[in-house]
Coordinates of C-alpha atoms in Angstrom, one line a residue:
F1 CA -97.4 32.8 61.5
F2 CA -99.8 34.1 58.9
F3 CA -101.8 36.2 61.4
A4 CA -98.6 37.9 62.8
T5 CA -97.4 38.7 59.3
T6 CA -100.8 40.1 58.3
M7 CA -100.9 42.3 61.4
L8 CA -97.4 43.6 60.6
F9 CA -98.5 44.7 57.1
Y10 CA -101.8 46.0 58.6
S11 CA -99.9 48.2 61.0
F12 CA -97.6 49.3 58.2
F13 CA -100.4 50.2 55.8
K14 CA -102.2 52.2 58.6
T15 CA -99.2 54.5 58.6
L16 CA -99.8 55.2 54.9
I17 CA -103.3 56.5 55.2
N18 CA -103.7 59.8 53.3
K19 CA -100.7 58.9 51.1
D20 CA -100.9 58.4 47.3
V21 CA -100.4 54.8 46.2
V22 CA -100.7 52.7 43.1
V23 CA -102.4 49.4 43.4
E24 CA -101.8 46.7 40.8
L25 CA -104.5 44.0 40.8
K26 CA -104.0 40.4 39.8
N27 CA -105.9 41.1 36.6
D28 CA -103.2 43.7 35.6
V29 CA -105.4 46.7 36.2
M30 CA -103.5 49.7 37.8
I31 CA -105.4 51.9 40.2
S32 CA -103.9 55.2 41.5
G33 CA -105.4 57.0 44.4
T34 CA -105.1 58.2 48.0
L35 CA -105.3 55.5 50.6
S36 CA -108.1 56.4 53.0
A37 CA -108.6 53.2 55.0
V38 CA -107.2 49.7 55.5
D39 CA -108.6 46.8 57.5
Q40 CA -107.1 43.6 59.0
F41 CA -107.8 41.7 55.8
L42 CA -105.6 44.3 53.9
N43 CA -108.7 45.5 52.0
L44 CA -108.0 49.1 50.8
K45 CA -110.3 52.0 50.4
L46 CA -109.0 54.6 47.8
E47 CA -110.1 58.1 47.1
N48 CA -109.4 60.4 44.1
V49 CA -109.0 57.2 42.0
V50 CA -107.5 57.2 38.5
V51 CA -107.7 54.0 36.4
E52 CA -106.0 53.2 33.1
E53 CA -108.7 54.0 30.6
E54 CA -107.3 51.7 27.9
K55 CA -107.8 48.6 29.9
C56 CA -111.0 49.6 31.8
P57 CA -112.9 52.4 30.1
H58 CA -116.0 51.5 32.3
L59 CA -114.0 52.6 35.4
A60 CA -113.1 56.0 34.0
S61 CA -115.7 57.8 36.1
V62 CA -114.9 56.0 39.4
R63 CA -113.5 58.4 42.1
N64 CA -113.6 56.2 45.2
C65 CA -113.3 52.5 45.4
F66 CA -112.8 49.5 47.8
V67 CA -110.2 47.0 46.8
R68 CA -110.4 43.5 48.2
G69 CA -107.0 42.5 49.7
S70 CA -107.0 39.1 48.0
T71 CA -107.1 40.7 44.5
I72 CA -104.0 42.9 45.0
R73 CA -100.7 41.9 43.4
Y74 CA -98.6 44.9 44.4
V75 CA -98.9 48.2 46.1
Q76 CA -96.4 50.8 44.9
L77 CA -95.4 53.5 47.4
P78 CA -93.2 56.6 47.2
A79 CA -89.9 55.7 48.9
T80 CA -90.2 58.9 50.9
D81 CA -93.4 57.6 52.6
V82 CA -91.8 54.4 53.9
E83 CA -89.9 54.5 57.2
T84 CA -87.6 51.6 56.4
E85 CA -85.9 51.6 59.9
L86 CA -89.3 51.1 61.7
L87 CA -90.3 48.4 59.2
Q88 CA -87.0 46.6 59.6
D89 CA -87.2 46.8 63.4
A90 CA -90.7 45.4 63.4
T91 CA -89.7 42.6 61.1
R92 CA -86.8 41.7 63.3
K93 CA -88.9 41.7 66.4
E94 CA -91.5 39.5 64.7
H95 CA -88.8 37.0 63.5
S96 CA -87.3 36.9 67.0
T97 CA -90.8 36.2 68.5
Q98 CA -91.4 33.4 66.0
Q99 CA -88.1 31.8 66.8
Q100 CA -88.7 31.9 70.5
Q101 CA -92.2 30.3 70.0
Q102 CA -90.6 27.5 67.8
Q103 CA -88.0 26.8 70.4
A104 CA -90.6 26.7 73.2
A105 CA -92.7 24.3 71.1
K106 CA -89.9 21.8 70.5
P107 CA -90.1 18.8 72.8
A108 CA -87.2 18.4 75.2
S109 CA -84.9 15.5 74.4

């Protein structure tokens, strides 16, 4: 289940490459930038980065960064960049596949 869900998000984030995003980390730091790469662990590479100077003055000069997927709390996206119909269809297909696998795994009575 986890692998399939991760792959769904991975595919989704790949469609957002070269789009501007805001990443909120678990330590409450907000990083704005252009998504340039994503991997299967949902690690993100951002370019043209802007970080809140009040919270992290030491990151003020950073222009490119790599964000480990496990440190991300939220990713904010412009609504215009999200194809909701495609995402909903993919989610429905994934749910249907999971249900079929569960039914097949149940022992016959």
